[in-house]
XYZ file of C-alpha atoms in Angstrom:
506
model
C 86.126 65.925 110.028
C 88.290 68.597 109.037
C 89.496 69.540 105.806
C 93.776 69.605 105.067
C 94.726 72.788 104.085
C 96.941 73.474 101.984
C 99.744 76.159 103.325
C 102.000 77.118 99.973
C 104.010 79.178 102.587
C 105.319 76.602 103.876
C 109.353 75.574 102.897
C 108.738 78.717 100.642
C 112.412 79.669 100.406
C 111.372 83.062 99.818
C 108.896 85.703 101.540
C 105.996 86.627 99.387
C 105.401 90.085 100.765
C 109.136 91.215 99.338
C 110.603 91.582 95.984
C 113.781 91.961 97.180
C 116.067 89.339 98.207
C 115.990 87.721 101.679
C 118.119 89.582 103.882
C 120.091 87.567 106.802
C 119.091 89.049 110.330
C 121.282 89.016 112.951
C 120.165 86.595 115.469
C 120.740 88.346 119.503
C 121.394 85.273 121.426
C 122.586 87.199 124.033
C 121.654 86.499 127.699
C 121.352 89.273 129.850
C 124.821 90.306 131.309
C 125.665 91.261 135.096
C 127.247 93.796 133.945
C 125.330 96.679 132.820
C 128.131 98.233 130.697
C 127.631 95.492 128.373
C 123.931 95.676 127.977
C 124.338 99.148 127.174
C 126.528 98.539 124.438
C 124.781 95.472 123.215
C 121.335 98.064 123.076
C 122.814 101.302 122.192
C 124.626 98.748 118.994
C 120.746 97.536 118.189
C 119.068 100.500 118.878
C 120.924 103.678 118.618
C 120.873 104.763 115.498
C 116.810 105.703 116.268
C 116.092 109.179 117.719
C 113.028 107.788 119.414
C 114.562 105.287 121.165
C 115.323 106.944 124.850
C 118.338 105.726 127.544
C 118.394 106.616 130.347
C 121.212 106.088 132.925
C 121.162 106.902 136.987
C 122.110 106.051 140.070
C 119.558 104.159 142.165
C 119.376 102.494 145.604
C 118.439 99.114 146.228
C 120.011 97.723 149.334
C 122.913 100.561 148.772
C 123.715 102.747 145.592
C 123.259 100.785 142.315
C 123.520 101.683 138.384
C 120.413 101.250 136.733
C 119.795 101.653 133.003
C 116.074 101.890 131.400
C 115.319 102.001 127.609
C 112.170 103.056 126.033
C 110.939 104.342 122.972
C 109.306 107.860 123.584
C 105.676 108.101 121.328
C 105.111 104.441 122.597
C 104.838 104.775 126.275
C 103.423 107.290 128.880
C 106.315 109.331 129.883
C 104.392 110.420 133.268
C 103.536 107.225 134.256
C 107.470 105.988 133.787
C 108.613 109.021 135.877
C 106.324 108.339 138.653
C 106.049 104.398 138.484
C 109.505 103.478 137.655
C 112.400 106.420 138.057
C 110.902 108.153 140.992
C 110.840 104.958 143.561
C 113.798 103.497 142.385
C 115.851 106.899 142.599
C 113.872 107.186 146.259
C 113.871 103.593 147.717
C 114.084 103.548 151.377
C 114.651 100.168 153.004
C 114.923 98.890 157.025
C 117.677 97.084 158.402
C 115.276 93.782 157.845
C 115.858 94.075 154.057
C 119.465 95.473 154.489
C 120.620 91.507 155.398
C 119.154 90.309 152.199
C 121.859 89.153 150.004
C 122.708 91.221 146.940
C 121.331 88.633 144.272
C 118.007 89.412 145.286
C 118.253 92.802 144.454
C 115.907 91.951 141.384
C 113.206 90.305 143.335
C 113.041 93.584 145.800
C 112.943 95.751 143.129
C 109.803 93.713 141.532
C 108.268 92.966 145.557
C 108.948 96.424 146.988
C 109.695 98.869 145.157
C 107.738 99.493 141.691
C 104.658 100.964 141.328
C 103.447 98.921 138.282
C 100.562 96.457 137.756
C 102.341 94.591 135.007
C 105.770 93.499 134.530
C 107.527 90.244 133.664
C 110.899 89.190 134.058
C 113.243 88.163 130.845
C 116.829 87.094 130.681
C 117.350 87.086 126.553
C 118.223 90.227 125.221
C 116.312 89.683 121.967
C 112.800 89.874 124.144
C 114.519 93.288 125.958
C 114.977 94.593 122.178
C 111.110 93.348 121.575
C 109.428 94.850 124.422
C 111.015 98.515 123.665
C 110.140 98.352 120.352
C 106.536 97.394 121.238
C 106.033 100.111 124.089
C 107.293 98.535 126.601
C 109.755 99.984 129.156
C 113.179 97.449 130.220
C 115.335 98.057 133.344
C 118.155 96.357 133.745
C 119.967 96.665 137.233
C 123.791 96.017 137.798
C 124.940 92.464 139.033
C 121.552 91.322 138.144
C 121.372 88.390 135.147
C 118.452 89.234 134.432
C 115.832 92.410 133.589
C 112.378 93.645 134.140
C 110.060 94.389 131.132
C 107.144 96.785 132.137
C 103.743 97.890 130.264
C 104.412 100.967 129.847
C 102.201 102.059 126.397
C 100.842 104.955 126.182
C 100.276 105.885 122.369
C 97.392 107.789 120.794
C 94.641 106.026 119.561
C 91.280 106.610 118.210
C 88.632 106.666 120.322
C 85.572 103.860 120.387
C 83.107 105.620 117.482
C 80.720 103.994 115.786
C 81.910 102.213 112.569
C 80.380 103.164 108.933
C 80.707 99.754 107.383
C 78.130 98.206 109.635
C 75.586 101.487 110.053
C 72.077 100.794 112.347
C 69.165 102.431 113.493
C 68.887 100.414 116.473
C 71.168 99.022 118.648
C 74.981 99.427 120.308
C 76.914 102.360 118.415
C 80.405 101.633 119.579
C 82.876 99.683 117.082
C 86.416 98.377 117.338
C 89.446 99.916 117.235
C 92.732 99.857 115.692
C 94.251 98.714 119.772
C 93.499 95.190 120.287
C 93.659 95.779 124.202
C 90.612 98.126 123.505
C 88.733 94.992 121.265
C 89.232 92.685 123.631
C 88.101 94.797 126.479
C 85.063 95.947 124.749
C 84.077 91.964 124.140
C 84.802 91.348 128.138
C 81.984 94.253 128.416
C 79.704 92.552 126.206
C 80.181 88.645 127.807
C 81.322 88.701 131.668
C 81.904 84.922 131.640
C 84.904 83.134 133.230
C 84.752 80.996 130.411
C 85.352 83.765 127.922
C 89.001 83.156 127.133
C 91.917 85.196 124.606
C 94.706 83.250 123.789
C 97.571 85.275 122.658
C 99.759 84.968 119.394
C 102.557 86.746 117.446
C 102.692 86.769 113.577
C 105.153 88.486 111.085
C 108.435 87.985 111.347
C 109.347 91.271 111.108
C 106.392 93.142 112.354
C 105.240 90.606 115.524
C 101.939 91.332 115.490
C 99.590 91.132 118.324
C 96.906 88.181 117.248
C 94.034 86.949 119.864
C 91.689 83.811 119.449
C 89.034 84.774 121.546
C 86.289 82.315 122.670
C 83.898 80.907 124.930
C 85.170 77.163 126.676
C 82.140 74.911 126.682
C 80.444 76.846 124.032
C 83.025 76.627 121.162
C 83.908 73.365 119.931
C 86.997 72.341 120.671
C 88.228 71.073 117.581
C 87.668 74.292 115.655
C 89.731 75.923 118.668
C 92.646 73.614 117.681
C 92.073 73.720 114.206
C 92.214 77.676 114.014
C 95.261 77.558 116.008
C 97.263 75.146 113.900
C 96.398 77.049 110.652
C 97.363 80.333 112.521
C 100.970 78.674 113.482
C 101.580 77.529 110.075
C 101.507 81.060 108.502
C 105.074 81.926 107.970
C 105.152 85.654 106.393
C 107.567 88.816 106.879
C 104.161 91.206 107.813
C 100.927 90.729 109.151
C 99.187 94.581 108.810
C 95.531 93.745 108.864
C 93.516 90.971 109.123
C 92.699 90.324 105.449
C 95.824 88.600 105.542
C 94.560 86.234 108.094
C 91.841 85.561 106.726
C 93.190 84.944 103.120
C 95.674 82.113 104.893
C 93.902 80.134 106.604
C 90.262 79.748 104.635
C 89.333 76.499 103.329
C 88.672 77.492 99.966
C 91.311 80.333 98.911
C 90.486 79.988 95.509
C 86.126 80.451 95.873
C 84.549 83.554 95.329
C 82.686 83.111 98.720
C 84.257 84.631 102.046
C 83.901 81.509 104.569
C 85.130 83.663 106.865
C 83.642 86.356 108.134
C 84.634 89.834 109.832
C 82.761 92.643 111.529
C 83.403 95.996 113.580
C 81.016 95.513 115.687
C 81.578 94.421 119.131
C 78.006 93.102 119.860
C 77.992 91.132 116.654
C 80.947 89.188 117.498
C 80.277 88.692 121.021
C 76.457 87.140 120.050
C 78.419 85.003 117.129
C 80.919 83.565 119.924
C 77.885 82.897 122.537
C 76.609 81.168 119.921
C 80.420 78.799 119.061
C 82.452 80.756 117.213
C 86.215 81.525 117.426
C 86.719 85.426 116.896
C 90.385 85.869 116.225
C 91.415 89.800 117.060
C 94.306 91.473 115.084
C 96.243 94.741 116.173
C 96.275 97.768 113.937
C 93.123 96.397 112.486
C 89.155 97.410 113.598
C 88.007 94.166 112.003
C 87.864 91.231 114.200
C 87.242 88.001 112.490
C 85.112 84.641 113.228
C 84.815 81.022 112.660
C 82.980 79.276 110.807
C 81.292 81.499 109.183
C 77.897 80.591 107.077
C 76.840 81.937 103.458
C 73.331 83.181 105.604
C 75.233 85.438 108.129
C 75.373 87.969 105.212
C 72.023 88.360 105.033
C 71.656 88.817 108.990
C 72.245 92.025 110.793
C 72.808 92.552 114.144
C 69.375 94.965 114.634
C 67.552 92.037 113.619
C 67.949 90.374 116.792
C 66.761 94.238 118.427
C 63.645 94.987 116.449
C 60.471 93.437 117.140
C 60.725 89.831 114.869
C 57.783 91.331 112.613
C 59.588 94.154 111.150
C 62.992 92.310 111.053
C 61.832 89.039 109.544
C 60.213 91.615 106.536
C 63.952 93.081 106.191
C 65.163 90.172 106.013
C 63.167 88.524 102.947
C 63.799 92.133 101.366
C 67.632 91.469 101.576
C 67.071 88.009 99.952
C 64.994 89.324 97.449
C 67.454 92.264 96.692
C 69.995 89.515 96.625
C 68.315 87.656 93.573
C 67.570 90.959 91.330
C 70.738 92.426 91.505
C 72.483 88.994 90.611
C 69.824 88.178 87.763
C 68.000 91.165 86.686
C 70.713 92.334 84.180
C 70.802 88.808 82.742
C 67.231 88.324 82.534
C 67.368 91.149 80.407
C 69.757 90.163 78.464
C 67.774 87.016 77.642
C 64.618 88.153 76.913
C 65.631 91.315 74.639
C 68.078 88.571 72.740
C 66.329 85.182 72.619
C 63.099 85.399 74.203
C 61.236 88.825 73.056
C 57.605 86.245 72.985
C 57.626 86.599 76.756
C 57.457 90.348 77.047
C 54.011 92.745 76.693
C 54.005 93.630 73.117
C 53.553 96.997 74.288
C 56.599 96.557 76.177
C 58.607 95.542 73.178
C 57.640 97.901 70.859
C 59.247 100.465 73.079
C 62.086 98.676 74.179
C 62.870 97.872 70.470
C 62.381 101.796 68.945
C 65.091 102.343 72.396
C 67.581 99.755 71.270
C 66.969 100.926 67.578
C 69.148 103.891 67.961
C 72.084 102.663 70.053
C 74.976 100.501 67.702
C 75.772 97.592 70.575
C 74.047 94.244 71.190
C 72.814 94.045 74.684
C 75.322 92.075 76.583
C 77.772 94.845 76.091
C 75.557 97.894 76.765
C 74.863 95.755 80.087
C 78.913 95.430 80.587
C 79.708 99.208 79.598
C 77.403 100.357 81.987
C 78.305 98.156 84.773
C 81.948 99.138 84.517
C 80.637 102.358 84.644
C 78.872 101.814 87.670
C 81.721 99.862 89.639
C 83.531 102.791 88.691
C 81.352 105.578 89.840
C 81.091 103.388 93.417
C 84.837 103.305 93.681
C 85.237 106.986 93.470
C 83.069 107.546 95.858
C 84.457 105.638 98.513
C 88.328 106.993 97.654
C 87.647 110.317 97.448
C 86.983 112.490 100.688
C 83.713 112.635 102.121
C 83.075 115.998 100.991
C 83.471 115.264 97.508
C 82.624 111.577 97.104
C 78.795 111.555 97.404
C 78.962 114.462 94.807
C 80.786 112.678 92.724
C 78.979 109.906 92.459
C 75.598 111.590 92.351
C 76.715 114.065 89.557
C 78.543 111.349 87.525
C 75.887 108.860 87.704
C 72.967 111.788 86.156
C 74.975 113.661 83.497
C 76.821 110.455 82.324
C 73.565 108.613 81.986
C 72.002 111.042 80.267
C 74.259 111.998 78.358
C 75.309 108.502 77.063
C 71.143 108.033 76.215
C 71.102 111.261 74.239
C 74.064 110.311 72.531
C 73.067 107.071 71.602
C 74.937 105.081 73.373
C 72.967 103.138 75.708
C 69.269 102.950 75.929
C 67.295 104.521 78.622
C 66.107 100.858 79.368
C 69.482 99.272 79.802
C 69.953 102.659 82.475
C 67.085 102.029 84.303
C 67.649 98.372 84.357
C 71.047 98.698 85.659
C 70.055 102.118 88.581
C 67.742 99.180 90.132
C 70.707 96.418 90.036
C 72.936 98.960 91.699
C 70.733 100.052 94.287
C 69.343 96.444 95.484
C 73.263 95.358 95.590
C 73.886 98.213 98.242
C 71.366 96.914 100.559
C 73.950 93.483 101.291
C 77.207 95.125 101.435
C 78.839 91.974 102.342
C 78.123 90.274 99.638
C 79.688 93.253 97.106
C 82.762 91.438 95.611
C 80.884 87.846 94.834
C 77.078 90.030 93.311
C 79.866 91.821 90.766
C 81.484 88.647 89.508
C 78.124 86.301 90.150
C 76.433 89.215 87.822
C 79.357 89.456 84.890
C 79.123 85.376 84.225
C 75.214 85.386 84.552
C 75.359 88.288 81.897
C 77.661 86.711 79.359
C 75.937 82.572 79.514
C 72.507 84.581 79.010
C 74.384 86.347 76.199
C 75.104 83.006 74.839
C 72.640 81.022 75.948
C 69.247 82.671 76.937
C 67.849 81.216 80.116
C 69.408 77.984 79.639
C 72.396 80.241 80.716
C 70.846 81.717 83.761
C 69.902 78.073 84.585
C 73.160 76.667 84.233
C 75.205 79.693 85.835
C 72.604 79.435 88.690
C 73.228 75.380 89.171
C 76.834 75.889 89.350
C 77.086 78.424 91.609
C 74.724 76.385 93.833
C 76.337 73.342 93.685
C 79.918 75.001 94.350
C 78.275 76.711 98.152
C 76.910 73.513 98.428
C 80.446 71.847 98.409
C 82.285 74.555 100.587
C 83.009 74.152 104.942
C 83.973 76.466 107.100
C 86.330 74.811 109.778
C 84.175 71.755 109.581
C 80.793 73.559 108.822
C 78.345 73.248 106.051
C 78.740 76.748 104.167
C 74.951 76.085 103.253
C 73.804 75.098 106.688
C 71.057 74.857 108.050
C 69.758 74.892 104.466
C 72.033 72.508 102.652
C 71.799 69.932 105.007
C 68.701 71.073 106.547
C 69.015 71.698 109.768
C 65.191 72.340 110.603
C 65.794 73.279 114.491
C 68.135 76.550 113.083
C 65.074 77.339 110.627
C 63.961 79.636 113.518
C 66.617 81.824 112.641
C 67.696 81.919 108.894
C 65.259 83.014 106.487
C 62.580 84.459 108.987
C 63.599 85.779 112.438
C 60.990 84.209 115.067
C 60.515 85.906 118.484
C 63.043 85.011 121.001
C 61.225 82.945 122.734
C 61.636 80.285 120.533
C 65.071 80.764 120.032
C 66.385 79.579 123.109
C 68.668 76.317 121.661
C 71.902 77.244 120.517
C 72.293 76.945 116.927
């Protein structure tokens, strides 16, 4: 059913995201002491040496007086909520006779019953998850005589706000996108599916960093053997850091090696809530606004979410326009190439009696006027997007006119091989998804109809066919419904029909 994947992380003796030799850590096997002098030290010997990190020592009451000791790191937590939650009741406890004849080892259990103000805490008797929870936000008390300690959400960091993202731009429809806080993503797909079923399954990664990880999805909906199967690939990843979810998603693929994404990733909330009603896995990240899902077909990148909130008219036309877009701006520079180099017979003659007096004057064959302009392009696009706003659209706009006319006045490139190439650029725009495989699809196209004419296209094209054909996604057909054909799911691929008829699940 499933494909094996291949992990080469595995028994890797050493970490691939360091170029410096592996370092022993210190391993804290300590329990949690009764006495609190020695969980100071053992904290103050980890943690000290940071600025941020805050102690905090006082005198509390709990049955009678008692030493208490908290540890959190200030810029992490809410420093109001700790003072009124956490110092202020313990400092003020007030207790009857009735809990004055409890015995003193359930001091712990009265603090947790009676006396904070918190609606999350957990209770933890290693020292390495006390060290842990400070250093993700959390705040740890630990009481004296008491074997064990309390661990206490406590964040309270800055984070930005719930705006709408720019990768994934509509006119109609939800404007809110992910955020860098997986609390936040996960909350805003609760808003989106209120279903008891909907379940997040937590997950650490890195073995330094211990990132946050979710695998979100809906029971009954999902199959179950994708579930497991993301999960198993998930455990097997064995690196130092995990900072964004690209580096998910590059570890547990099927097909590392393809040019196609089977996985794909979105900042929209709505998107990925309608992709797991529908049986995907969405696996969350923190630190990261993309959320990723599984499996994920070659046709989702010609969807958008607006499709589904625009009459099915309009959006099935938008849809055939992306397809279209995506065949021009893969083959239109090697057509080109093709008929200007083997096949002039099947252009106008009045066509290629101006085409020929343009390609007169410039001193390179086709193929790598088509390759110096593309380069040019690519590079144009990438300054854009890395410089600041302010200056990247004018950039690109100013760059793309006086370097295009100036390289036709000088000879060299043809105004042909510009306007050719303006069109290829703009119809790759309109699937941004699809960016990284159009420019490599595009470069082989342009070199076998270098070599080959159209047998080259034809060839190129077979391959690449044939290769989606033979990819999965965790089980599914990267093709499907097209490759097999799936004619139920027809409904919803190349056309959108109204929703009426779209009532069966994929």
């Amino acid at each position: 059913m499933f494909k094996k994947f291949r992990f080469y992380l595995k028994n890797e003796k050493k970490s691939i995201t360091s170029t410096q030799p592996k370092q022993k850590v210190d391993c804290i096997s300590h329990t949690i002491h009764t006495d609190l002098d020695s969980n100071m030290k053992i904290v103050k010997e980890r943690l000290g040496t940071n600025d941020d990190i805050v102690f905090r020592e006082f005198q509390g009451f709990v049955l009678k007086p008692i030493k208490i000791f908290i540890c959190y790191m200030s810029g992490l937590v809410d420093d109001k909520y700790i003072g009124h939650n956490i110092l202020k009741p313990l400092m003020e406890a007030n207790f009857t006779n009735e809990h004055m004849l409890e015995p003193f080892e359930n001091v712990l259990q009265i603090v947790k019953d009676n006396i904070l103000n918190v609606s999350s805490l957990n209770e933890i008797k290693s020292m390495q998850d006390a060290l842990y929870g400070v250093l993700s936000g959390q705040t740890v008390v630990f009481i004296h005589g008491c074997s064990a300690a309390l661990s206490i959400e406590t964040q309270g960091f800055e984070s930005r706000s719930v705006t709408e993202p720019d990768t994934e731009v509509t006119v109609r429809g939800p404007r809110e996108g992910f955020t860098e806080n997986i609390e936040v993503n996960t909350a805003l797909i609760r808003r989106k599916i209120i279903n008891p079923n909907l379940t997040f399954e937590k997950l650490t990664l890195g073995k330094e960093t211990h990132t946050k990880i979710r695998i979100g999805y809906i029971k009954g909906v999902a199959n179950p053997k994708v579930i497991e199967e993301v999960k198993e690939r998930l455990k097997r990843i064995e690196l130092d850091s995990i900072l964004e979810s690209g580096y998910i998603e590059q570890l547990i693929e099927d097909h590392p090696y393809s040019l196609f994404a089977t996985i794909g990733n979105s900042e929209k909330p709505d998107l990925v809530a309608a992709k797991m009603l529908e049986g995907r896995v969405a696996i969350l990240c923190n630190g990261t606004p993309f959320v990723l899902t599984v499996p994920h077909l070659f046709i989702e990148n010609i969807q958008v979410s607006e499709d589904h909130y625009s009459r099915p008219y309009l959006s099935s036309l938008m849809r055939l326009l992306r397809i279209v877009s995506l065949f021009l701006t893969i083959n239109i520079p090697a057509i080109y190439v093709a008929l200007t180099s083997y096949h002039q017979a099947m252009i106008p003659s009045i066509l290629v009696t101006k085409i020929a007096s343009a390609e007169e004057k410039v001193p390179f064959p086709v193929i790598l006027e088509v390759i110096m302009i593309g380069v040019a392009f690519e590079l144009l696009r990438e300054a854009g997007i890395r410089m600041p706003r302010a200056v990247g659209s004018a950039t690109t706009i100013v760059g793309t006119l006086i370097i295009g006319q100036a390289a036709v006045e000088a000879g060299f490139l043809s105004a042909p091989i510009v306007i050719i190439m303006a069109f290829t650029g703009i119809s790759g725009m309109v699937i941004p998804p699809l960016n990284d495989i159009i420019v490599f699809s595009r470069l082989v196209l342009v070199f076998l109809a270098g070599v080959l004419g159209f047998y080259g296209i034809l060839i190129g094209s077979i391959l690449f066919i044939a290769h989606m054909t033979s990819l999965q996604s965790f089980g599914s057909p990267y093709l499907a419904p097209l490759a097999p054909t799936i004619w139920g799911d027809w409904k919803d691929v190349i056309i959108r029909a109204p929703l009426q008829l779209t009532k069966k699940k994929p």
